[in-house]
Amino acid sequence: MTPEEVGERLVALLTDEQHADAGPVAASVSGGGPGHERAVVDVPVARWWAAVSVARDPAALGCDFFDWLSAVDELADGFRVVAHLWSSKRQHGLLLRTLVPLDEPVIESVVDLFPGADWHERETYEMFGVTFARHPDLRPLLLPPGFEGHPLRKEFVLASRVAKAWPGAKEPGESESGSAKRAPMRPPGVPDPNEWGPLKGQVPSPETPPRRAAAERPARREKPPSEGTD
């Protein structure tokens, strides 16, 4: 089946009057070039489990292999949960997507359909704060117990270089002699230490060292002329 046929087949199987009020089901095709396209089917969050179940059904699409599951932070729109399934017999893939609302980030677990989804859902729960209803054990997978926040949310503050001095090598141009160094650049997401963290309001604004006058600069050494050989 082509990606277009896979998407159309799943849409037809999920489209019925009984669930019409749950929201539309739409199909498209991903990029990737010839031989790498995937059918992409967007489903309402209320039909997530049903969509995975139909895709797994041998009489439908036969996607018997669960590849991966993750999420994307869409800010005010919520979290887009994405799962990739594969049919080992028919050799076609499927990307299933749904949008979980920001104010109630809950989606049904598919561990009963694919036990391999267990740690994917646990990781997504930790990193994005998306709760998987009916999951047997949403305990910490990667983060230490008591960790606060969800690191892959775009609102999460990357505060490692603010809360603690950087222990690595010095910035380029910095030396032990105390000469001027290049002003460090904050990576995206790292707040200004003068606005957030334990040093808030205590960090002086950086000052640009004055440029030395030409008379104060050391004279350039002239390169001696090369001597010819007989």
mmCIF file with all atom_site columns, C-alpha atoms in Angstrom:
data_model
loop_
_atom_site.group_PDB
_atom_site.id
_atom_site.type_symbol
_atom_site.label_atom_id
_atom_site.label_alt_id
_atom_site.label_comp_id
_atom_site.label_asym_id
_atom_site.label_entity_id
_atom_site.label_seq_id
_atom_site.pdbx_PDB_ins_code
_atom_site.Cartn_x
_atom_site.Cartn_y
_atom_site.Cartn_z
_atom_site.occupancy
_atom_site.B_iso_or_equiv
_atom_site.pdbx_formal_charge
_atom_site.auth_seq_id
_atom_site.auth_comp_id
_atom_site.auth_asym_id
_atom_site.auth_atom_id
_atom_site.pdbx_PDB_model_num
ATOM 1   C CA . MET A 1 1   ? 0.000   0.000  0.000  1.00 0.00 ? 1   MET A CA 1
ATOM 2   C CA . THR A 1 2   ? 1.202   3.496  -0.783 1.00 0.00 ? 2   THR A CA 1
ATOM 3   C CA . PRO A 1 3   ? 1.279   6.131  1.993  1.00 0.00 ? 3   PRO A CA 1
ATOM 4   C CA . GLU A 1 4   ? -1.792  7.732  0.438  1.00 0.00 ? 4   GLU A CA 1
ATOM 5   C CA . GLU A 1 5   ? -3.669  4.417  0.520  1.00 0.00 ? 5   GLU A CA 1
ATOM 6   C CA . VAL A 1 6   ? -2.642  3.732  4.125  1.00 0.00 ? 6   VAL A CA 1
ATOM 7   C CA . GLY A 1 7   ? -3.943  7.133  5.240  1.00 0.00 ? 7   GLY A CA 1
ATOM 8   C CA . GLU A 1 8   ? -7.193  6.831  3.293  1.00 0.00 ? 8   GLU A CA 1
ATOM 9   C CA . ARG A 1 9   ? -7.784  3.326  4.655  1.00 0.00 ? 9   ARG A CA 1
ATOM 10  C CA . LEU A 1 10  ? -7.397  4.404  8.283  1.00 0.00 ? 10  LEU A CA 1
ATOM 11  C CA . VAL A 1 11  ? -9.584  7.478  7.802  1.00 0.00 ? 11  VAL A CA 1
ATOM 12  C CA . ALA A 1 12  ? -12.316 5.297  6.297  1.00 0.00 ? 12  ALA A CA 1
ATOM 13  C CA . LEU A 1 13  ? -12.109 2.840  9.193  1.00 0.00 ? 13  LEU A CA 1
ATOM 14  C CA . LEU A 1 14  ? -12.297 5.609  11.813 1.00 0.00 ? 14  LEU A CA 1
ATOM 15  C CA . THR A 1 15  ? -15.009 7.651  10.153 1.00 0.00 ? 15  THR A CA 1
ATOM 16  C CA . ASP A 1 16  ? -18.502 6.773  11.323 1.00 0.00 ? 16  ASP A CA 1
ATOM 17  C CA . GLU A 1 17  ? -21.552 8.629  12.583 1.00 0.00 ? 17  GLU A CA 1
ATOM 18  C CA . GLN A 1 18  ? -21.199 7.214  16.089 1.00 0.00 ? 18  GLN A CA 1
ATOM 19  C CA . HIS A 1 19  ? -17.967 9.107  16.734 1.00 0.00 ? 19  HIS A CA 1
ATOM 20  C CA . ALA A 1 20  ? -18.518 12.109 14.463 1.00 0.00 ? 20  ALA A CA 1
ATOM 21  C CA . ASP A 1 21  ? -18.790 14.456 17.452 1.00 0.00 ? 21  ASP A CA 1
ATOM 22  C CA . ALA A 1 22  ? -15.281 13.490 18.667 1.00 0.00 ? 22  ALA A CA 1
ATOM 23  C CA . GLY A 1 23  ? -13.694 15.541 15.893 1.00 0.00 ? 23  GLY A CA 1
ATOM 24  C CA . PRO A 1 24  ? -12.404 15.098 12.354 1.00 0.00 ? 24  PRO A CA 1
ATOM 25  C CA . VAL A 1 25  ? -9.891  12.504 11.195 1.00 0.00 ? 25  VAL A CA 1
ATOM 26  C CA . ALA A 1 26  ? -7.527  13.746 8.480  1.00 0.00 ? 26  ALA A CA 1
ATOM 27  C CA . ALA A 1 27  ? -4.783  12.108 6.437  1.00 0.00 ? 27  ALA A CA 1
ATOM 28  C CA . SER A 1 28  ? -1.698  13.520 4.757  1.00 0.00 ? 28  SER A CA 1
ATOM 29  C CA . VAL A 1 29  ? 1.753   12.328 3.657  1.00 0.00 ? 29  VAL A CA 1
ATOM 30  C CA . SER A 1 30  ? 5.053   13.222 5.302  1.00 0.00 ? 30  SER A CA 1
ATOM 31  C CA . GLY A 1 31  ? 8.148   14.367 3.466  1.00 0.00 ? 31  GLY A CA 1
ATOM 32  C CA . GLY A 1 32  ? 11.408  12.474 3.278  1.00 0.00 ? 32  GLY A CA 1
ATOM 33  C CA . GLY A 1 33  ? 11.780  11.826 -0.409 1.00 0.00 ? 33  GLY A CA 1
ATOM 34  C CA . PRO A 1 34  ? 10.941  8.781  -2.532 1.00 0.00 ? 34  PRO A CA 1
ATOM 35  C CA . GLY A 1 35  ? 10.752  5.586  -0.499 1.00 0.00 ? 35  GLY A CA 1
ATOM 36  C CA . HIS A 1 36  ? 10.739  7.408  2.843  1.00 0.00 ? 36  HIS A CA 1
ATOM 37  C CA . GLU A 1 37  ? 7.270   8.978  2.913  1.00 0.00 ? 37  GLU A CA 1
ATOM 38  C CA . ARG A 1 38  ? 4.828   8.020  5.642  1.00 0.00 ? 38  ARG A CA 1
ATOM 39  C CA . ALA A 1 39  ? 1.074   8.227  5.934  1.00 0.00 ? 39  ALA A CA 1
ATOM 40  C CA . VAL A 1 40  ? 0.212   10.836 8.587  1.00 0.00 ? 40  VAL A CA 1
ATOM 41  C CA . VAL A 1 41  ? -3.196  10.605 10.235 1.00 0.00 ? 41  VAL A CA 1
ATOM 42  C CA . ASP A 1 42  ? -4.430  13.216 12.705 1.00 0.00 ? 42  ASP A CA 1
ATOM 43  C CA . VAL A 1 43  ? -7.102  11.984 15.111 1.00 0.00 ? 43  VAL A CA 1
ATOM 44  C CA . PRO A 1 44  ? -9.001  13.549 18.032 1.00 0.00 ? 44  PRO A CA 1
ATOM 45  C CA . VAL A 1 45  ? -7.470  12.807 21.407 1.00 0.00 ? 45  VAL A CA 1
ATOM 46  C CA . ALA A 1 46  ? -10.661 10.966 22.414 1.00 0.00 ? 46  ALA A CA 1
ATOM 47  C CA . ARG A 1 47  ? -10.023 8.441  19.616 1.00 0.00 ? 47  ARG A CA 1
ATOM 48  C CA . TRP A 1 48  ? -6.294  7.920  20.173 1.00 0.00 ? 48  TRP A CA 1
ATOM 49  C CA . TRP A 1 49  ? -6.557  4.420  21.618 1.00 0.00 ? 49  TRP A CA 1
ATOM 50  C CA . ALA A 1 50  ? -9.103  3.387  18.985 1.00 0.00 ? 50  ALA A CA 1
ATOM 51  C CA . ALA A 1 51  ? -6.856  4.658  16.177 1.00 0.00 ? 51  ALA A CA 1
ATOM 52  C CA . VAL A 1 52  ? -3.864  2.676  17.451 1.00 0.00 ? 52  VAL A CA 1
ATOM 53  C CA . SER A 1 53  ? -6.066  -0.397 17.868 1.00 0.00 ? 53  SER A CA 1
ATOM 54  C CA . VAL A 1 54  ? -7.420  -0.183 14.303 1.00 0.00 ? 54  VAL A CA 1
ATOM 55  C CA . ALA A 1 55  ? -3.950  0.385  12.870 1.00 0.00 ? 55  ALA A CA 1
ATOM 56  C CA . ARG A 1 56  ? -2.717  -2.715 14.714 1.00 0.00 ? 56  ARG A CA 1
ATOM 57  C CA . ASP A 1 57  ? -5.604  -4.913 13.522 1.00 0.00 ? 57  ASP A CA 1
ATOM 58  C CA . PRO A 1 58  ? -4.355  -7.468 10.947 1.00 0.00 ? 58  PRO A CA 1
ATOM 59  C CA . ALA A 1 59  ? -7.628  -7.113 9.057  1.00 0.00 ? 59  ALA A CA 1
ATOM 60  C CA . ALA A 1 60  ? -7.091  -3.345 8.749  1.00 0.00 ? 60  ALA A CA 1
ATOM 61  C CA . LEU A 1 61  ? -3.502  -2.053 8.398  1.00 0.00 ? 61  LEU A CA 1
ATOM 62  C CA . GLY A 1 62  ? -1.580  -4.771 10.267 1.00 0.00 ? 62  GLY A CA 1
ATOM 63  C CA . CYS A 1 63  ? 0.851   -2.347 11.948 1.00 0.00 ? 63  CYS A CA 1
ATOM 64  C CA . ASP A 1 64  ? 2.226   -4.926 14.373 1.00 0.00 ? 64  ASP A CA 1
ATOM 65  C CA . PHE A 1 65  ? 5.437   -3.095 15.360 1.00 0.00 ? 65  PHE A CA 1
ATOM 66  C CA . PHE A 1 66  ? 5.447   -0.118 17.748 1.00 0.00 ? 66  PHE A CA 1
ATOM 67  C CA . ASP A 1 67  ? 8.464   2.005  16.846 1.00 0.00 ? 67  ASP A CA 1
ATOM 68  C CA . TRP A 1 68  ? 8.339   5.120  19.050 1.00 0.00 ? 68  TRP A CA 1
ATOM 69  C CA . LEU A 1 69  ? 6.156   7.734  20.711 1.00 0.00 ? 69  LEU A CA 1
ATOM 70  C CA . SER A 1 70  ? 6.951   11.293 21.739 1.00 0.00 ? 70  SER A CA 1
ATOM 71  C CA . ALA A 1 71  ? 5.443   14.781 21.839 1.00 0.00 ? 71  ALA A CA 1
ATOM 72  C CA . VAL A 1 72  ? 5.969   18.324 20.569 1.00 0.00 ? 72  VAL A CA 1
ATOM 73  C CA . ASP A 1 73  ? 5.214   21.414 22.640 1.00 0.00 ? 73  ASP A CA 1
ATOM 74  C CA . GLU A 1 74  ? 2.839   23.558 20.558 1.00 0.00 ? 74  GLU A CA 1
ATOM 75  C CA . LEU A 1 75  ? 2.702   26.246 23.269 1.00 0.00 ? 75  LEU A CA 1
ATOM 76  C CA . ALA A 1 76  ? -0.865  27.573 23.734 1.00 0.00 ? 76  ALA A CA 1
ATOM 77  C CA . ASP A 1 77  ? -2.297  24.919 21.407 1.00 0.00 ? 77  ASP A CA 1
ATOM 78  C CA . GLY A 1 78  ? -1.163  22.090 23.691 1.00 0.00 ? 78  GLY A CA 1
ATOM 79  C CA . PHE A 1 79  ? 1.049   19.062 23.075 1.00 0.00 ? 79  PHE A CA 1
ATOM 80  C CA . ARG A 1 80  ? 1.089   17.103 19.840 1.00 0.00 ? 80  ARG A CA 1
ATOM 81  C CA . VAL A 1 81  ? 1.600   13.437 20.666 1.00 0.00 ? 81  VAL A CA 1
ATOM 82  C CA . VAL A 1 82  ? 3.092   11.433 17.790 1.00 0.00 ? 82  VAL A CA 1
ATOM 83  C CA . ALA A 1 83  ? 3.531   7.666  17.429 1.00 0.00 ? 83  ALA A CA 1
ATOM 84  C CA . HIS A 1 84  ? 5.174   5.729  14.602 1.00 0.00 ? 84  HIS A CA 1
ATOM 85  C CA . LEU A 1 85  ? 3.855   2.260  13.781 1.00 0.00 ? 85  LEU A CA 1
ATOM 86  C CA . TRP A 1 86  ? 5.153   -0.217 11.202 1.00 0.00 ? 86  TRP A CA 1
ATOM 87  C CA . SER A 1 87  ? 3.759   -3.264 9.451  1.00 0.00 ? 87  SER A CA 1
ATOM 88  C CA . SER A 1 88  ? 6.451   -5.938 9.327  1.00 0.00 ? 88  SER A CA 1
ATOM 89  C CA . LYS A 1 89  ? 4.486   -8.016 6.796  1.00 0.00 ? 89  LYS A CA 1
ATOM 90  C CA . ARG A 1 90  ? 3.145   -5.325 4.484  1.00 0.00 ? 90  ARG A CA 1
ATOM 91  C CA . GLN A 1 91  ? 6.168   -3.026 4.827  1.00 0.00 ? 91  GLN A CA 1
ATOM 92  C CA . HIS A 1 92  ? 4.346   0.259  5.329  1.00 0.00 ? 92  HIS A CA 1
ATOM 93  C CA . GLY A 1 93  ? 4.566   2.830  8.109  1.00 0.00 ? 93  GLY A CA 1
ATOM 94  C CA . LEU A 1 94  ? 2.124   5.153  9.802  1.00 0.00 ? 94  LEU A CA 1
ATOM 95  C CA . LEU A 1 95  ? 2.531   8.348  11.812 1.00 0.00 ? 95  LEU A CA 1
ATOM 96  C CA . LEU A 1 96  ? -0.403  8.855  14.181 1.00 0.00 ? 96  LEU A CA 1
ATOM 97  C CA . ARG A 1 97  ? -0.836  12.314 15.707 1.00 0.00 ? 97  ARG A CA 1
ATOM 98  C CA . THR A 1 98  ? -3.206  13.964 18.138 1.00 0.00 ? 98  THR A CA 1
ATOM 99  C CA . LEU A 1 99  ? -3.310  17.301 19.947 1.00 0.00 ? 99  LEU A CA 1
ATOM 100 C CA . VAL A 1 100 ? -3.593  17.129 23.741 1.00 0.00 ? 100 VAL A CA 1
ATOM 101 C CA . PRO A 1 101 ? -4.974  20.353 25.296 1.00 0.00 ? 101 PRO A CA 1
ATOM 102 C CA . LEU A 1 102 ? -2.641  22.424 27.450 1.00 0.00 ? 102 LEU A CA 1
ATOM 103 C CA . ASP A 1 103 ? -5.080  22.851 30.333 1.00 0.00 ? 103 ASP A CA 1
ATOM 104 C CA . GLU A 1 104 ? -5.814  19.112 30.546 1.00 0.00 ? 104 GLU A CA 1
ATOM 105 C CA . PRO A 1 105 ? -2.882  17.153 29.065 1.00 0.00 ? 105 PRO A CA 1
ATOM 106 C CA . VAL A 1 106 ? -4.349  13.655 29.393 1.00 0.00 ? 106 VAL A CA 1
ATOM 107 C CA . ILE A 1 107 ? -4.371  10.909 26.757 1.00 0.00 ? 107 ILE A CA 1
ATOM 108 C CA . GLU A 1 108 ? -5.181  7.217  26.937 1.00 0.00 ? 108 GLU A CA 1
ATOM 109 C CA . SER A 1 109 ? -2.277  4.787  27.274 1.00 0.00 ? 109 SER A CA 1
ATOM 110 C CA . VAL A 1 110 ? -1.723  2.164  24.559 1.00 0.00 ? 110 VAL A CA 1
ATOM 111 C CA . VAL A 1 111 ? 0.451   -0.117 26.688 1.00 0.00 ? 111 VAL A CA 1
ATOM 112 C CA . ASP A 1 112 ? -2.269  -2.773 26.628 1.00 0.00 ? 112 ASP A CA 1
ATOM 113 C CA . LEU A 1 113 ? -1.998  -2.804 22.809 1.00 0.00 ? 113 LEU A CA 1
ATOM 114 C CA . PHE A 1 114 ? 1.791   -2.428 22.585 1.00 0.00 ? 114 PHE A CA 1
ATOM 115 C CA . PRO A 1 115 ? 3.722   -3.248 25.796 1.00 0.00 ? 115 PRO A CA 1
ATOM 116 C CA . GLY A 1 116 ? 6.764   -1.613 24.173 1.00 0.00 ? 116 GLY A CA 1
ATOM 117 C CA . ALA A 1 117 ? 5.043   1.758  24.523 1.00 0.00 ? 117 ALA A CA 1
ATOM 118 C CA . ASP A 1 118 ? 5.641   1.619  28.292 1.00 0.00 ? 118 ASP A CA 1
ATOM 119 C CA . TRP A 1 119 ? 8.853   3.600  28.617 1.00 0.00 ? 119 TRP A CA 1
ATOM 120 C CA . HIS A 1 120 ? 7.981   5.899  25.675 1.00 0.00 ? 120 HIS A CA 1
ATOM 121 C CA . GLU A 1 121 ? 4.896   7.045  27.578 1.00 0.00 ? 121 GLU A CA 1
ATOM 122 C CA . ARG A 1 122 ? 6.834   7.350  30.821 1.00 0.00 ? 122 ARG A CA 1
ATOM 123 C CA . GLU A 1 123 ? 9.468   9.511  29.132 1.00 0.00 ? 123 GLU A CA 1
ATOM 124 C CA . THR A 1 124 ? 6.821   11.718 27.508 1.00 0.00 ? 124 THR A CA 1
ATOM 125 C CA . TYR A 1 125 ? 5.076   12.064 30.875 1.00 0.00 ? 125 TYR A CA 1
ATOM 126 C CA . GLU A 1 126 ? 8.336   13.172 32.527 1.00 0.00 ? 126 GLU A CA 1
ATOM 127 C CA . MET A 1 127 ? 9.571   15.471 29.788 1.00 0.00 ? 127 MET A CA 1
ATOM 128 C CA . PHE A 1 128 ? 6.297   17.112 28.728 1.00 0.00 ? 128 PHE A CA 1
ATOM 129 C CA . GLY A 1 129 ? 3.880   16.492 31.604 1.00 0.00 ? 129 GLY A CA 1
ATOM 130 C CA . VAL A 1 130 ? 1.418   14.564 29.420 1.00 0.00 ? 130 VAL A CA 1
ATOM 131 C CA . THR A 1 131 ? -0.473  12.038 31.565 1.00 0.00 ? 131 THR A CA 1
ATOM 132 C CA . PHE A 1 132 ? -1.298  8.641  30.055 1.00 0.00 ? 132 PHE A CA 1
ATOM 133 C CA . ALA A 1 133 ? -4.536  7.371  31.559 1.00 0.00 ? 133 ALA A CA 1
ATOM 134 C CA . ARG A 1 134 ? -4.594  3.664  32.472 1.00 0.00 ? 134 ARG A CA 1
ATOM 135 C CA . HIS A 1 135 ? -0.792  3.402  32.291 1.00 0.00 ? 135 HIS A CA 1
ATOM 136 C CA . PRO A 1 136 ? 0.176   0.737  34.846 1.00 0.00 ? 136 PRO A CA 1
ATOM 137 C CA . ASP A 1 137 ? 3.174   2.590  36.318 1.00 0.00 ? 137 ASP A CA 1
ATOM 138 C CA . LEU A 1 138 ? 4.071   6.199  35.442 1.00 0.00 ? 138 LEU A CA 1
ATOM 139 C CA . ARG A 1 139 ? 7.116   6.238  37.718 1.00 0.00 ? 139 ARG A CA 1
ATOM 140 C CA . PRO A 1 140 ? 10.294  8.243  36.942 1.00 0.00 ? 140 PRO A CA 1
ATOM 141 C CA . LEU A 1 141 ? 12.316  6.879  34.050 1.00 0.00 ? 141 LEU A CA 1
ATOM 142 C CA . LEU A 1 142 ? 15.132  9.358  33.373 1.00 0.00 ? 142 LEU A CA 1
ATOM 143 C CA . LEU A 1 143 ? 14.821  12.125 35.956 1.00 0.00 ? 143 LEU A CA 1
ATOM 144 C CA . PRO A 1 144 ? 15.724  11.775 39.640 1.00 0.00 ? 144 PRO A CA 1
ATOM 145 C CA . PRO A 1 145 ? 12.886  11.476 42.181 1.00 0.00 ? 145 PRO A CA 1
ATOM 146 C CA . GLY A 1 146 ? 11.588  14.849 43.276 1.00 0.00 ? 146 GLY A CA 1
ATOM 147 C CA . PHE A 1 147 ? 12.645  16.655 40.088 1.00 0.00 ? 147 PHE A CA 1
ATOM 148 C CA . GLU A 1 148 ? 10.395  19.658 39.496 1.00 0.00 ? 148 GLU A CA 1
ATOM 149 C CA . GLY A 1 149 ? 9.170   20.641 36.057 1.00 0.00 ? 149 GLY A CA 1
ATOM 150 C CA . HIS A 1 150 ? 9.210   19.096 32.594 1.00 0.00 ? 150 HIS A CA 1
ATOM 151 C CA . PRO A 1 151 ? 12.490  19.806 30.741 1.00 0.00 ? 151 PRO A CA 1
ATOM 152 C CA . LEU A 1 152 ? 11.176  19.538 27.161 1.00 0.00 ? 152 LEU A CA 1
ATOM 153 C CA . ARG A 1 153 ? 8.415   22.087 27.620 1.00 0.00 ? 153 ARG A CA 1
ATOM 154 C CA . LYS A 1 154 ? 9.340   25.346 25.941 1.00 0.00 ? 154 LYS A CA 1
ATOM 155 C CA . GLU A 1 155 ? 8.500   27.230 29.136 1.00 0.00 ? 155 GLU A CA 1
ATOM 156 C CA . PHE A 1 156 ? 11.102  25.293 31.131 1.00 0.00 ? 156 PHE A CA 1
ATOM 157 C CA . VAL A 1 157 ? 14.018  27.495 32.240 1.00 0.00 ? 157 VAL A CA 1
ATOM 158 C CA . LEU A 1 158 ? 17.486  26.158 31.388 1.00 0.00 ? 158 LEU A CA 1
ATOM 159 C CA . ALA A 1 159 ? 19.162  27.427 34.520 1.00 0.00 ? 159 ALA A CA 1
ATOM 160 C CA . SER A 1 160 ? 22.288  25.269 34.822 1.00 0.00 ? 160 SER A CA 1
ATOM 161 C CA . ARG A 1 161 ? 24.734  28.088 34.023 1.00 0.00 ? 161 ARG A CA 1
ATOM 162 C CA . VAL A 1 162 ? 22.855  30.526 36.211 1.00 0.00 ? 162 VAL A CA 1
ATOM 163 C CA . ALA A 1 163 ? 22.510  28.456 39.370 1.00 0.00 ? 163 ALA A CA 1
ATOM 164 C CA . LYS A 1 164 ? 26.094  27.188 39.291 1.00 0.00 ? 164 LYS A CA 1
ATOM 165 C CA . ALA A 1 165 ? 29.317  28.516 37.836 1.00 0.00 ? 165 ALA A CA 1
ATOM 166 C CA . TRP A 1 166 ? 30.450  26.743 34.693 1.00 0.00 ? 166 TRP A CA 1
ATOM 167 C CA . PRO A 1 167 ? 33.223  24.282 35.674 1.00 0.00 ? 167 PRO A CA 1
ATOM 168 C CA . GLY A 1 168 ? 34.668  23.812 32.208 1.00 0.00 ? 168 GLY A CA 1
ATOM 169 C CA . ALA A 1 169 ? 37.417  25.580 30.275 1.00 0.00 ? 169 ALA A CA 1
ATOM 170 C CA . LYS A 1 170 ? 37.637  29.352 30.171 1.00 0.00 ? 170 LYS A CA 1
ATOM 171 C CA . GLU A 1 171 ? 36.057  31.365 27.414 1.00 0.00 ? 171 GLU A CA 1
ATOM 172 C CA . PRO A 1 172 ? 38.232  32.004 24.332 1.00 0.00 ? 172 PRO A CA 1
ATOM 173 C CA . GLY A 1 173 ? 40.542  34.923 24.983 1.00 0.00 ? 173 GLY A CA 1
ATOM 174 C CA . GLU A 1 174 ? 40.456  34.579 28.756 1.00 0.00 ? 174 GLU A CA 1
ATOM 175 C CA . SER A 1 175 ? 43.761  33.953 30.514 1.00 0.00 ? 175 SER A CA 1
ATOM 176 C CA . GLU A 1 176 ? 45.101  33.748 34.048 1.00 0.00 ? 176 GLU A CA 1
ATOM 177 C CA . SER A 1 177 ? 46.811  37.133 33.618 1.00 0.00 ? 177 SER A CA 1
ATOM 178 C CA . GLY A 1 178 ? 43.473  38.923 33.967 1.00 0.00 ? 178 GLY A CA 1
ATOM 179 C CA . SER A 1 179 ? 43.343  40.299 30.439 1.00 0.00 ? 179 SER A CA 1
ATOM 180 C CA . ALA A 1 180 ? 40.002  41.087 28.863 1.00 0.00 ? 180 ALA A CA 1
ATOM 181 C CA . LYS A 1 181 ? 37.955  38.164 27.670 1.00 0.00 ? 181 LYS A CA 1
ATOM 182 C CA . ARG A 1 182 ? 35.252  37.780 25.124 1.00 0.00 ? 182 ARG A CA 1
ATOM 183 C CA . ALA A 1 183 ? 31.781  38.336 26.573 1.00 0.00 ? 183 ALA A CA 1
ATOM 184 C CA . PRO A 1 184 ? 30.144  34.907 27.027 1.00 0.00 ? 184 PRO A CA 1
ATOM 185 C CA . MET A 1 185 ? 26.992  34.181 25.050 1.00 0.00 ? 185 MET A CA 1
ATOM 186 C CA . ARG A 1 186 ? 23.982  32.656 26.804 1.00 0.00 ? 186 ARG A CA 1
ATOM 187 C CA . PRO A 1 187 ? 22.519  29.630 25.031 1.00 0.00 ? 187 PRO A CA 1
ATOM 188 C CA . PRO A 1 188 ? 18.846  29.883 24.012 1.00 0.00 ? 188 PRO A CA 1
ATOM 189 C CA . GLY A 1 189 ? 16.604  29.361 27.019 1.00 0.00 ? 189 GLY A CA 1
ATOM 190 C CA . VAL A 1 190 ? 19.199  30.345 29.633 1.00 0.00 ? 190 VAL A CA 1
ATOM 191 C CA . PRO A 1 191 ? 17.940  33.418 31.531 1.00 0.00 ? 191 PRO A CA 1
ATOM 192 C CA . ASP A 1 192 ? 19.947  36.488 32.464 1.00 0.00 ? 192 ASP A CA 1
ATOM 193 C CA . PRO A 1 193 ? 21.552  35.707 35.877 1.00 0.00 ? 193 PRO A CA 1
ATOM 194 C CA . ASN A 1 194 ? 20.767  39.265 36.937 1.00 0.00 ? 194 ASN A CA 1
ATOM 195 C CA . GLU A 1 195 ? 17.040  38.596 36.384 1.00 0.00 ? 195 GLU A CA 1
ATOM 196 C CA . TRP A 1 196 ? 16.670  34.973 37.547 1.00 0.00 ? 196 TRP A CA 1
ATOM 197 C CA . GLY A 1 197 ? 18.424  32.685 40.033 1.00 0.00 ? 197 GLY A CA 1
ATOM 198 C CA . PRO A 1 198 ? 20.449  33.035 43.240 1.00 0.00 ? 198 PRO A CA 1
ATOM 199 C CA . LEU A 1 199 ? 22.434  36.039 41.924 1.00 0.00 ? 199 LEU A CA 1
ATOM 200 C CA . LYS A 1 200 ? 19.357  38.034 40.862 1.00 0.00 ? 200 LYS A CA 1
ATOM 201 C CA . GLY A 1 201 ? 20.050  41.756 41.171 1.00 0.00 ? 201 GLY A CA 1
ATOM 202 C CA . GLN A 1 202 ? 23.695  41.186 42.152 1.00 0.00 ? 202 GLN A CA 1
ATOM 203 C CA . VAL A 1 203 ? 25.425  40.738 38.800 1.00 0.00 ? 203 VAL A CA 1
ATOM 204 C CA . PRO A 1 204 ? 26.909  43.983 37.426 1.00 0.00 ? 204 PRO A CA 1
ATOM 205 C CA . SER A 1 205 ? 26.331  44.737 33.764 1.00 0.00 ? 205 SER A CA 1
ATOM 206 C CA . PRO A 1 206 ? 29.304  43.738 31.603 1.00 0.00 ? 206 PRO A CA 1
ATOM 207 C CA . GLU A 1 207 ? 31.699  46.517 30.662 1.00 0.00 ? 207 GLU A CA 1
ATOM 208 C CA . THR A 1 208 ? 33.552  46.616 27.383 1.00 0.00 ? 208 THR A CA 1
ATOM 209 C CA . PRO A 1 209 ? 37.271  47.205 27.985 1.00 0.00 ? 209 PRO A CA 1
ATOM 210 C CA . PRO A 1 210 ? 38.573  50.355 26.286 1.00 0.00 ? 210 PRO A CA 1
ATOM 211 C CA . ARG A 1 211 ? 40.475  49.811 23.058 1.00 0.00 ? 211 ARG A CA 1
ATOM 212 C CA . ARG A 1 212 ? 44.132  50.723 23.343 1.00 0.00 ? 212 ARG A CA 1
ATOM 213 C CA . ALA A 1 213 ? 45.378  53.628 21.305 1.00 0.00 ? 213 ALA A CA 1
ATOM 214 C CA . ALA A 1 214 ? 47.614  52.894 18.368 1.00 0.00 ? 214 ALA A CA 1
ATOM 215 C CA . ALA A 1 215 ? 50.614  54.421 20.195 1.00 0.00 ? 215 ALA A CA 1
ATOM 216 C CA . GLU A 1 216 ? 50.187  51.959 23.055 1.00 0.00 ? 216 GLU A CA 1
ATOM 217 C CA . ARG A 1 217 ? 50.093  48.893 20.855 1.00 0.00 ? 217 ARG A CA 1
ATOM 218 C CA . PRO A 1 218 ? 53.336  46.948 20.460 1.00 0.00 ? 218 PRO A CA 1
ATOM 219 C CA . ALA A 1 219 ? 55.175  47.628 17.235 1.00 0.00 ? 219 ALA A CA 1
ATOM 220 C CA . ARG A 1 220 ? 54.974  44.966 14.599 1.00 0.00 ? 220 ARG A CA 1
ATOM 221 C CA . ARG A 1 221 ? 58.183  43.076 14.022 1.00 0.00 ? 221 ARG A CA 1
ATOM 222 C CA . GLU A 1 222 ? 59.354  43.263 10.463 1.00 0.00 ? 222 GLU A CA 1
ATOM 223 C CA . LYS A 1 223 ? 60.102  39.934 8.876  1.00 0.00 ? 223 LYS A CA 1
ATOM 224 C CA . PRO A 1 224 ? 63.772  39.830 7.752  1.00 0.00 ? 224 PRO A CA 1
ATOM 225 C CA . PRO A 1 225 ? 64.251  39.450 3.989  1.00 0.00 ? 225 PRO A CA 1
ATOM 226 C CA . SER A 1 226 ? 65.031  35.917 2.931  1.00 0.00 ? 226 SER A CA 1
ATOM 227 C CA . GLU A 1 227 ? 68.571  35.355 1.680  1.00 0.00 ? 227 GLU A CA 1
ATOM 228 C CA . GLY A 1 228 ? 69.035  33.828 -1.713 1.00 0.00 ? 228 GLY A CA 1
ATOM 229 C CA . THR A 1 229 ? 71.128  30.708 -2.288 1.00 0.00 ? 229 THR A CA 1
ATOM 230 C CA . ASP A 1 230 ? 73.701  30.131 -4.956 1.00 0.00 ? 230 ASP A CA 1
#
